[in-house]
Coordinates of C-alpha atoms in Angstrom, one line a residue:
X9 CA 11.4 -83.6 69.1
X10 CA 11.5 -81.0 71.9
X11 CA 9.4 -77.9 72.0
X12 CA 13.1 -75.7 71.7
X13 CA 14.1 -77.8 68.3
X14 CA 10.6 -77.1 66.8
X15 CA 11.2 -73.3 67.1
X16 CA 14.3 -73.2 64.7
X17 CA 12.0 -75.8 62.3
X18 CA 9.1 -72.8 62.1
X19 CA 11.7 -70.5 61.6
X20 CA 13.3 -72.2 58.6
X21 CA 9.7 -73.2 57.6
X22 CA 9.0 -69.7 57.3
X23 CA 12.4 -68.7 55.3
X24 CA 11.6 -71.2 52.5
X25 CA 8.8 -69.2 51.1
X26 CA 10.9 -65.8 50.9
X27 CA 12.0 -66.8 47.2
X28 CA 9.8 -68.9 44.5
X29 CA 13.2 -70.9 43.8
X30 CA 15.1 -72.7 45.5
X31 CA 17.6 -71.9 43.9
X32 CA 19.0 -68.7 41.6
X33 CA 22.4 -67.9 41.8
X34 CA 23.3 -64.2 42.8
X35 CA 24.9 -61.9 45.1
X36 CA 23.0 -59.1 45.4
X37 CA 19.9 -60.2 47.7
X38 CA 22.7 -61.6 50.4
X39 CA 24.4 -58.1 50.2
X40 CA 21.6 -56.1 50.7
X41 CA 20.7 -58.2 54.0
X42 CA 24.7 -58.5 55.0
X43 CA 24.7 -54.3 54.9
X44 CA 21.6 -54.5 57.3
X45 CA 23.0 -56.9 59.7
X46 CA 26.1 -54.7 59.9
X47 CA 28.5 -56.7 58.1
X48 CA 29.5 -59.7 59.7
X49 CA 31.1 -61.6 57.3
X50 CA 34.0 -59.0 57.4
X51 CA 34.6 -59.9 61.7
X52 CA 35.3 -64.3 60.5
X53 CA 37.9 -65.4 61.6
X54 CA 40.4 -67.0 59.3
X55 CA 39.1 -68.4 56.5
X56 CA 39.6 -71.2 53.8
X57 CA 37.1 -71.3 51.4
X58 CA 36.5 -74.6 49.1
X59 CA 34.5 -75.4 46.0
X60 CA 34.4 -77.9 43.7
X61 CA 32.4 -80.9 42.7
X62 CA 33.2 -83.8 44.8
X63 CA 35.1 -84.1 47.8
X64 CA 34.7 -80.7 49.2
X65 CA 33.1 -82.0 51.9
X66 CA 35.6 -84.7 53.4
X67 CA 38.5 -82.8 52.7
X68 CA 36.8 -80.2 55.1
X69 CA 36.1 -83.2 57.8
X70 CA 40.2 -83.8 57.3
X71 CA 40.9 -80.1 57.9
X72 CA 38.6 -80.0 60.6
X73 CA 39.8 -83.4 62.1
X74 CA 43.6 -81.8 62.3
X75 CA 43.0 -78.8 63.4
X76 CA 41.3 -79.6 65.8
X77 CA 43.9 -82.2 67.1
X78 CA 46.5 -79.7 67.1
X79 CA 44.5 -77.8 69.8
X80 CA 42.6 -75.2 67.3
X81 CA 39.1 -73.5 67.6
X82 CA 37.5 -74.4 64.5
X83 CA 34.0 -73.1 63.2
X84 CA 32.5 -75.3 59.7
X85 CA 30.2 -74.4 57.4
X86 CA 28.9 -77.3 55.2
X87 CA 25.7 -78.2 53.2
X88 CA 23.2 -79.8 52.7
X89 CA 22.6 -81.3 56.4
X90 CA 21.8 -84.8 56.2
X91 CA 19.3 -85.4 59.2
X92 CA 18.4 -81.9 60.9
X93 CA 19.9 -78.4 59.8
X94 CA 22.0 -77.4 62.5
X95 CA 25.0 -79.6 61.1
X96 CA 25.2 -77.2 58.7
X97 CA 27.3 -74.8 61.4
X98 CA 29.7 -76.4 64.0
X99 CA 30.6 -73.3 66.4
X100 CA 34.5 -74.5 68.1
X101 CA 33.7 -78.4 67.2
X102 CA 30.0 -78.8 67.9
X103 CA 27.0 -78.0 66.8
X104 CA 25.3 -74.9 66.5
X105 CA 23.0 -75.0 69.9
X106 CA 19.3 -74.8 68.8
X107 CA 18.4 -71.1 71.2
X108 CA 21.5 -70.1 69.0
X109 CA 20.2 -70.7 66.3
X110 CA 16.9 -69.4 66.5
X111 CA 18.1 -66.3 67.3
X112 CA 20.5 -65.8 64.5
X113 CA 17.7 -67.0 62.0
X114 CA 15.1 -64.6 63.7
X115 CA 17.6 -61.7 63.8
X116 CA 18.1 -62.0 59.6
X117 CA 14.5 -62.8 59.0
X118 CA 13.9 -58.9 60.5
X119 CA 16.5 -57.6 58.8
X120 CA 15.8 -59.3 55.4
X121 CA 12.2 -57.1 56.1
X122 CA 10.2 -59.8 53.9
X123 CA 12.5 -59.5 50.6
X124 CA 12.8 -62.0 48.2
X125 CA 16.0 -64.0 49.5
X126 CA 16.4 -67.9 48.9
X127 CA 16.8 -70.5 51.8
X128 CA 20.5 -71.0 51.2
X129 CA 21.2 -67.0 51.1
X130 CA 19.5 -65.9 54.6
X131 CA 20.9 -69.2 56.8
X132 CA 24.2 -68.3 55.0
X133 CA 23.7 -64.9 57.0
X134 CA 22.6 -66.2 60.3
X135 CA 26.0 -68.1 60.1
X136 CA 27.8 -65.3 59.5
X137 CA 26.4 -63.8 62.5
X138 CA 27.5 -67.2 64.6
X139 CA 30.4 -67.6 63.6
X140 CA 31.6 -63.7 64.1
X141 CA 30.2 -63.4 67.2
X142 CA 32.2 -66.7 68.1
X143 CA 35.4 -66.7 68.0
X144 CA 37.9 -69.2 66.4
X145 CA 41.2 -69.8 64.8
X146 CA 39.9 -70.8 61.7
X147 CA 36.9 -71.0 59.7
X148 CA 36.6 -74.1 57.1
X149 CA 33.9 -72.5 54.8
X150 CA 32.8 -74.8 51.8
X151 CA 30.2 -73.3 49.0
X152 CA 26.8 -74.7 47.9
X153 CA 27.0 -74.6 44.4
X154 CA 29.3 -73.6 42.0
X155 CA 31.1 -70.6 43.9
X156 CA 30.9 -67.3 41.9
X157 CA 27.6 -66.4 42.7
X158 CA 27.1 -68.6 45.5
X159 CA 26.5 -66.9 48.7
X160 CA 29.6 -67.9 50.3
X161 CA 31.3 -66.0 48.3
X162 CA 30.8 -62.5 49.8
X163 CA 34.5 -63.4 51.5
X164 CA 36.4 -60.1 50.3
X165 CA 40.0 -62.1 51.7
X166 CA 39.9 -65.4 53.2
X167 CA 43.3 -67.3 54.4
X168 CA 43.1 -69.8 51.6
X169 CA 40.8 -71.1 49.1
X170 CA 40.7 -74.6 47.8
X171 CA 39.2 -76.1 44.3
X172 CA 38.9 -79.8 44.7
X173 CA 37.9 -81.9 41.6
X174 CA 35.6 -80.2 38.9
X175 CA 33.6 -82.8 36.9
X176 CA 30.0 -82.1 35.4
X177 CA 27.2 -81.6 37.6
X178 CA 24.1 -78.7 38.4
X179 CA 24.0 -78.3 34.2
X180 CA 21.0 -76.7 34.3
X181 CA 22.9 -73.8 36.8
X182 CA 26.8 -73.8 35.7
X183 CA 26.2 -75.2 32.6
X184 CA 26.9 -77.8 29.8
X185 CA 30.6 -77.6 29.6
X186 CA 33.4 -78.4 31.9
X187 CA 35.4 -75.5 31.3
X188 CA 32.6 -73.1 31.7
X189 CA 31.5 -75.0 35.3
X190 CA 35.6 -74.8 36.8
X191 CA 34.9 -71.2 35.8
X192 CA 32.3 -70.7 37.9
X193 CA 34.2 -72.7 40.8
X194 CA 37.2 -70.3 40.1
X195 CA 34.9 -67.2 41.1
X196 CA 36.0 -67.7 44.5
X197 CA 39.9 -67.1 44.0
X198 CA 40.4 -63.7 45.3
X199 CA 43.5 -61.5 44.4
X200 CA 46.9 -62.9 45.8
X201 CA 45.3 -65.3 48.2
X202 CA 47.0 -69.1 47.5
X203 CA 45.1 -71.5 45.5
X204 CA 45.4 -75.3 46.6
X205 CA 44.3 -77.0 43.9
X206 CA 43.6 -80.6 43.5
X207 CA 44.4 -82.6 40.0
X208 CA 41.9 -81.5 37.5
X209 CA 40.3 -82.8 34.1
X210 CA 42.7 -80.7 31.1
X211 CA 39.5 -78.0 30.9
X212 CA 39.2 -77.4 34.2
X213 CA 42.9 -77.1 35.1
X214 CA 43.3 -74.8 32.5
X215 CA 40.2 -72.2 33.1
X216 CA 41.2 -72.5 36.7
X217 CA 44.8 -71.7 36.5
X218 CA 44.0 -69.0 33.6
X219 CA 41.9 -66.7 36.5
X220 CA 44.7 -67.3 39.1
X221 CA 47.2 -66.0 36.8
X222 CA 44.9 -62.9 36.3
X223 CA 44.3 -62.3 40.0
X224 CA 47.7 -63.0 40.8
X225 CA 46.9 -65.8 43.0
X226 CA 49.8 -68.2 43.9
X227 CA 48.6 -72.4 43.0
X228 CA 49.7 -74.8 45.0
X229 CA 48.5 -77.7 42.3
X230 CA 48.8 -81.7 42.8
X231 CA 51.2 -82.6 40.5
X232 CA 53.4 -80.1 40.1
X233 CA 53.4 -78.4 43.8
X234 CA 52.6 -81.5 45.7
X235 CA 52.1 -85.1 45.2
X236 CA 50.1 -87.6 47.2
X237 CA 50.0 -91.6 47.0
X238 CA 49.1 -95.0 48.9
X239 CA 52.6 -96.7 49.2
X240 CA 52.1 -99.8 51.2
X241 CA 49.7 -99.2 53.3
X242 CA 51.1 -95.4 54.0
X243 CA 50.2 -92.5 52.6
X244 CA 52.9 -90.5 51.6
X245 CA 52.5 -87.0 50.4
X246 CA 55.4 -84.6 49.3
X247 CA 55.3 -80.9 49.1
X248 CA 56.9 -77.6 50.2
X249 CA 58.1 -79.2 53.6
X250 CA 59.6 -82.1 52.0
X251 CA 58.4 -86.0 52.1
X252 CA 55.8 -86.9 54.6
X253 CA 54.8 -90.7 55.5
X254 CA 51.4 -90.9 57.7
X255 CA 49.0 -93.2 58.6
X256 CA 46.1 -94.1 55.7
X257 CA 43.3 -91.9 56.0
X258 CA 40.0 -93.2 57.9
X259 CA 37.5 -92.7 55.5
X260 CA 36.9 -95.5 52.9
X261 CA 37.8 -95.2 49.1
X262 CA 40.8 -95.1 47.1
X263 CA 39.5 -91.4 46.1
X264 CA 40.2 -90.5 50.3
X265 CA 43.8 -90.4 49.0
X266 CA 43.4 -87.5 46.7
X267 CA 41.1 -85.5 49.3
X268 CA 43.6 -86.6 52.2
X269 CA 46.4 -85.0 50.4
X270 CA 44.3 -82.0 49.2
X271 CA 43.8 -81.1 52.5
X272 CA 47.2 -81.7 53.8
X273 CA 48.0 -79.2 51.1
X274 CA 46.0 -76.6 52.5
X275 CA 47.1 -77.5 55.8
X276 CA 50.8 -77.3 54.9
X277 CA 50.1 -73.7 54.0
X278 CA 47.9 -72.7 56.8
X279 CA 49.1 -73.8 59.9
X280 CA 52.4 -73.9 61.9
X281 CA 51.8 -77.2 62.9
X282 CA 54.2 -79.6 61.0
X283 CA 53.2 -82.6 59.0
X284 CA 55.1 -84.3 61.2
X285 CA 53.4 -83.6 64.4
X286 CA 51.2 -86.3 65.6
X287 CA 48.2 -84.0 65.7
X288 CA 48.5 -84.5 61.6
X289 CA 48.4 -88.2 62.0
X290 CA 45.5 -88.3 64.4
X291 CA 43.4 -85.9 62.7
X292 CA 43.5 -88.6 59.5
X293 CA 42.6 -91.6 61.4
X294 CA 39.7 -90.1 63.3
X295 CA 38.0 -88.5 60.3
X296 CA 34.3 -89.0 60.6
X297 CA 31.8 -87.9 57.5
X298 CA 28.5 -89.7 57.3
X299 CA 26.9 -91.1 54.3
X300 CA 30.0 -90.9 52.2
X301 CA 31.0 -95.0 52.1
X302 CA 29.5 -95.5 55.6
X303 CA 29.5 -98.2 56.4
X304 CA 26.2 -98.9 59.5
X305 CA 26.6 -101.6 61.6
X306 CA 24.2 -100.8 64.0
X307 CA 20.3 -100.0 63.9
X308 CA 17.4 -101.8 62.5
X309 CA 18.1 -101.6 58.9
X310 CA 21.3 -103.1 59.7
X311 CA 19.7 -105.5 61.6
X312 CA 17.5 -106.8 58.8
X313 CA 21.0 -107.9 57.2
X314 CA 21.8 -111.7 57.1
X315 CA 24.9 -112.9 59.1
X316 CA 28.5 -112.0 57.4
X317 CA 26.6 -109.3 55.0
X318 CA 27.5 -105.5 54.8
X319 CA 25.1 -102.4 54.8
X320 CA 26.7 -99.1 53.0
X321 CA 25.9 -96.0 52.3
X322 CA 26.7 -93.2 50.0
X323 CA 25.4 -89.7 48.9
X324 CA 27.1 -89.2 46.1
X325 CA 24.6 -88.4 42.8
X326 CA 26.6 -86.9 39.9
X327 CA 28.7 -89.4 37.0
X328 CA 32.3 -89.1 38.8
X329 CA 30.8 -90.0 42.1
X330 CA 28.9 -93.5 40.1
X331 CA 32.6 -93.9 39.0
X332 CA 34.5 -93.7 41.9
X333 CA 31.8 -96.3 43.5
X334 CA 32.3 -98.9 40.6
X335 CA 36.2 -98.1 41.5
X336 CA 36.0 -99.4 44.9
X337 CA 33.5 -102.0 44.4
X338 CA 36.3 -103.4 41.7
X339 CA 39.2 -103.2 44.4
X340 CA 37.7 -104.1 47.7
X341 CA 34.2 -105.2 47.0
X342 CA 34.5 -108.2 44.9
X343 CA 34.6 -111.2 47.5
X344 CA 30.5 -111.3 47.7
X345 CA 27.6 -110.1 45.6
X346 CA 26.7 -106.4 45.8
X347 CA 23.3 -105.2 45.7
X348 CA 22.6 -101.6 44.9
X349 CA 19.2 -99.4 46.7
X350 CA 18.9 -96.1 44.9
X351 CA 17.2 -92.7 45.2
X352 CA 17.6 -89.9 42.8
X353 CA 16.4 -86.2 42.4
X354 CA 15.3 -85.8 39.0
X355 CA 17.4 -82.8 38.4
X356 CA 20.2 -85.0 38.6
X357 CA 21.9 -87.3 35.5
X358 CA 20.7 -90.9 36.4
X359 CA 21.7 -92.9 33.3
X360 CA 25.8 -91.2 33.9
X361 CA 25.6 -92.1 37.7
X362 CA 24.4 -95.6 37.1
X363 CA 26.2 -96.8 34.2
X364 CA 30.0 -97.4 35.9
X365 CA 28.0 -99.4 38.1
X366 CA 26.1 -101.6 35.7
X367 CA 29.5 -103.7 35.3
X368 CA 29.8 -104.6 39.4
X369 CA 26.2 -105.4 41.1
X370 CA 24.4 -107.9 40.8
X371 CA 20.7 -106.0 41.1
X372 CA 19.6 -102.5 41.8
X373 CA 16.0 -101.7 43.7
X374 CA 14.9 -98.1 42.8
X375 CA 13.3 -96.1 45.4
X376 CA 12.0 -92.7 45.9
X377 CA 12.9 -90.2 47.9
X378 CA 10.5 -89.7 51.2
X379 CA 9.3 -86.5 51.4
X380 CA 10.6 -85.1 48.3
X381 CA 8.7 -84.2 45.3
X382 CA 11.0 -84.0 42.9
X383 CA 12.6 -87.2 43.5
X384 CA 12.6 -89.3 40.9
X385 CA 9.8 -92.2 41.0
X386 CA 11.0 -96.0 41.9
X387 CA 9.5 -97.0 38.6
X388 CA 11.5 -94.5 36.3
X389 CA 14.6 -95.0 38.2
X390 CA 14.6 -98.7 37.9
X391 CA 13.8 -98.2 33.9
X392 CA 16.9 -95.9 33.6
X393 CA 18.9 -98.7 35.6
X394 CA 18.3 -101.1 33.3
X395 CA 19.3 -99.0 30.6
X396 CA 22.6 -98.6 32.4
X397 CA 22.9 -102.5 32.5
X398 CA 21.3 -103.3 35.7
X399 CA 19.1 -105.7 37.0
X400 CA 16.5 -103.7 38.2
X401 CA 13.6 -103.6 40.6
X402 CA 11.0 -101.1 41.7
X403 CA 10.1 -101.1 45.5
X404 CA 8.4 -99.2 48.0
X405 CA 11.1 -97.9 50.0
X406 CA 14.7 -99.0 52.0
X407 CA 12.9 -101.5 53.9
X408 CA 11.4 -102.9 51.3
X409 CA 14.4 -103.5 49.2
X410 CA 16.7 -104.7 51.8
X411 CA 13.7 -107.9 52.6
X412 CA 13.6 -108.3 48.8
X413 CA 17.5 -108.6 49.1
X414 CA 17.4 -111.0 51.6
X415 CA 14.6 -113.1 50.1
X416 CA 17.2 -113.4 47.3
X417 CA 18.8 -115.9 49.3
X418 CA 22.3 -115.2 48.5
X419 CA 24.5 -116.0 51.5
X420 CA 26.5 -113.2 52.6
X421 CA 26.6 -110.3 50.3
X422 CA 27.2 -106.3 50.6
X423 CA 24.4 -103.6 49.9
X424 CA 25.2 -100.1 49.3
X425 CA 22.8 -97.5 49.2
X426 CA 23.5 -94.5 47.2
X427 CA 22.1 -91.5 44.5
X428 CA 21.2 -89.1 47.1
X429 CA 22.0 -87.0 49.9
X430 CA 18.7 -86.7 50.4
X431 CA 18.3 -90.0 50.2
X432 CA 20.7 -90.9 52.8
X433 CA 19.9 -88.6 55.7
X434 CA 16.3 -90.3 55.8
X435 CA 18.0 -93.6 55.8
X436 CA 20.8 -92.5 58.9
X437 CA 17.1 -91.2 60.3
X438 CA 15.4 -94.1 59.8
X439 CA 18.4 -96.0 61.2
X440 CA 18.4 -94.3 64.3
X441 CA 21.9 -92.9 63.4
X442 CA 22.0 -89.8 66.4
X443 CA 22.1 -87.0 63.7
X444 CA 23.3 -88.6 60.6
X445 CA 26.7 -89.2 62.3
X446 CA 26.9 -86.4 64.6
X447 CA 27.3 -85.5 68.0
X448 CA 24.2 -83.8 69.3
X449 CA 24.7 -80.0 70.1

C-alpha cells in the first residue's frame, strides 16, 4: 500500500470511534453535519434510490452497466466494500480517487466538530459532497440497512426509488416480523415519486403498497405492471413499452432473472433509451459484481483446485440468500460433488442460512472470519452446520479447507465459499483479485 492510500485508512481509522456503535439507526446526527457542510445532498444529480434485502446490489451493477452503455455519466453508491473502501463511491464509472477522498472525509470530520456520528453516517456525507461536486446524469444510490432511518435516506425527491425483495434479516434492528421490516424499507418512498417494486412475500407487498397509496406514489410492481422470465435461453420482460426479448443476464443464478427485470423496470421509467436499443442488451451481458456467484479462475486459491474442479464464491448471509444457493446448486450444480467453506458474523441467523443447503453438499468446513471479532468461531459454525444436516468440519482458515477438500480425493468437484461479505473480500484479497473485482481508481 502507497503512502497516499494510507491517508484515507487513518482518516476512516479515526471516524470509527465517533459513535460507540456501529450501528443505531437515525437521522438526526447526519442532518446536523449535512446543515454544516451546506447541504449537498440537495445539488445530486438524479437519483434512484433502492432498498431491500437481497439483490439491491446487482440490480444496481445492471442499472449501472446500461447506463453507462447508453453513453451516461453515472455516480454509485453501494456498501459494504469488499476489499478497500473506496468501492463504496464510483464518481462517472470509476472509483472514487484516493486525494478525493481524503479530502471529502477530512472536510466532514471538521464539520462533524467531534460529535457522536457512526461510520456509515459521516462517509455517507463525504459522498454527498463527491458526488455534488461531480456531476452526472444519474445517481444509482442503494441504502445500508433498512431505509427509514438509514442515512441515505435524507433524499427529499429522488427520480425513482426501488424496493427489491424483503425477506427477514438485521432482526435485532428492523425487527422480528416481515411486515414490520418492508415497513421500514418503505421509509424511502417519497410523495408522488414511482415505486418499482419487485415480487414480494404477501406481508411485505401489502405494507409496501399500503404507504405508497398514502404518499401517493405510483407502483410499477412485477406481476401486475411488468413481468420478467427465462424463455429459451432469452429473457423476455414485458411492461409499459410492450414485449422485450434480450440477451440472458451475465451474472449467474436463476434469481439474476428477477433482479435483471427489476432493473429494466426502473430503467424503463428512467431513461429515454429504449429496451430495444443495443446499449440495453450490452449493459446485461457485461454486468460485473464480485463475490455474488463468482466464479475465480485465477489466483492461488484457485490454483490449489484439482484439474476439472470449480472455486465460487458468494456473500450472501441471511435464509433467502441459503435458499437461492441450494436453488442453483439443484439446477446447475449437480454433475460433481459440492463442498461448502463458510464464515458467519454472529449477528447473523446461521442455522436459516445453512439448512436449504444441508440437502445439496456433500461437506461444509467452518471458518472464521480474519480480522473480525464478532465472527462466528469455526468450531460453533461447524456445530450449527451439522444441525442443519451437514457434514461438517472446523479449520483454520480458506486455505486450510480447500487442502482438506482436496485431500478428500474426490475427482473433480465444485467449492463455493459463502456466509459473508466479510468473508469474501478477504478471500478476493487473499486471491489477489485487483480490488475484489474492481478496476483500480
Amino acid at each position: 500500500m502507497t503512502a497516499d492510500w494510507s491517508r484515507s485508512d487513518v482518516i476512516l481509522d479515526r471516524l470509527m470511534s465517533l459513535h460507540p456503535k456501529l450501528i443505531d439507526l437515525s437521522l438526526g446526527r447526519i442532518e446536523r453535519l449535512l446543515e454544516n457542510l451546506d447541504h449537498p445532498e440537495d445539488y445530486l444529480p438524479p437519483t434512484i434510490h433502492v432498498a431491500g434485502t437481497n439483490g439491491k446490489g446487482s440490480v444496481l451493477a445492471y442499472l449501472r452497466a446500461m447506463f453507462e452503455a447508453a453513453g451516461n455519466r453515472v455516480h454509485v453508491y453501494t456498501s459494504p466494500h469488499l476489499v478497500r473502501f473506496h468501492e463504496r463511491i464510483r464518481l462517472n464509472g470509476k472509483l472514487i480517487p484516493e486525494h478525493d477522498l481524503a479530502v471529502q472525509l477530512e472536510e466532514c470530520e471538521a464539520a462533524n466538530g467531534g460529535e457522536p456520528i457512526t461510520f456509515f453516517e459521516i462517509t455517507t456525507a463525504a459522498a454527498y459532497l463527491a458526488f455534488a461536486r461531480n456531476p452526472a446524469d444519474v445517481l444509482l444510490l442503494e441504502t445500508g440497512l433498512g431505509g427509514r432511518l438509514d442515512a441515505t435516506n435524507v433524499i427529499k425527491k429522488p427520480k425513482t426509488t426501488i424496493i427489491t425483495p424483503v425477506s427477514m434479516d438485521h432482526r435485532q434492528f428492523l425487527g422480528d416480523e416481515l411486515a414490520g421490516i418492508a415497513w421500514e424499507k418503505a421509509g424511502i418512498i417519497k410523495p408522488g415519486v414511482p415505486l418499482v417494486l419487485a415480487a414480494q412475500e404477501r406481508e411485505a407487498d401489502a405494507a409496501i403498497r399500503a404507504r405508497a397509496e398514502e404518499l401517493r406514489a405510483p407502483v410499477y410492481g412485477e406481476g401486475s405492471d411488468w413481468t420478467v422470465r427465462d424463455e429459451e435461453g432469452q429473457l423476455v420482460f414485458e411492461g409499459a413499452t410492450g414485449r422485450h426479448v434480450l440477451p440472458l443476464p451475465n451474472l449467474a443464478g436463476e434469481h439474476q432473472i428477477g433482479n435483471a427485470g427489476t432493473a429494466l423496470a426502473a430503467f424503463e421509467r428512467f431513461s429515454s433509451v429504449r429496451l430495444d436499443d443495443p446499449a440495453v442488451a450490452r449493459g446485461l451481458t457485461t454486468t460485473v459484481w464480485p463475490a455474488r456467484l463468482q466464479r475465480l479462475t485465477d489466483g492461488p486459491l484457485a490454483a490449489m483446485m484439482s484439474d476439472g474442479s470449480e472455486l465460487w464464491l458468494d456473500g450472501g448471509h441471511n435464509p433467502a440468500a441459503g435458499a437461492m444457493l441450494a436453488d442453483h446448486a439443484r439446477a446447475d450444480w449437480t454433475d460433481r460433488p459440492l463442498h461448502l467453506i463458510g464464515g458467519m458474523m454472529n449477528s447473523k441467523d446461521a442455522l436459516d442460512f445453512l439448512l436449504p443447503l444441508g440437502a445439496v453438499a456433500s461437506s461444509f468446513w467452518g471458518v472464521a472470519i480474519p480480522g473480525e471479532e464478532n465472527s462466528l468461531s469455526a468450531t460453533n459454525l461447524a456445530d450449527v452446520a451439522r444441525r442443519a444436516g451437514l457434514d461438517a468440519n472446523a479449520t483454520a482458515d480458506v486455505t486450510a479447507a480447500l487442502a482438506e477438500i482436496r485431500a478428500l480425493g474426490d475427482g473433480p468437484v465444485r467449492v463455493l465459499i459463502c456466509g459473508s461479505l466479510y468473508l469474501a473480500g478477504t478471500v478476493l484479497a487473499g486471491n489477489a483479485e485487483v480490488a475484489g473485482g474492481f478496476e483500480k481508481s
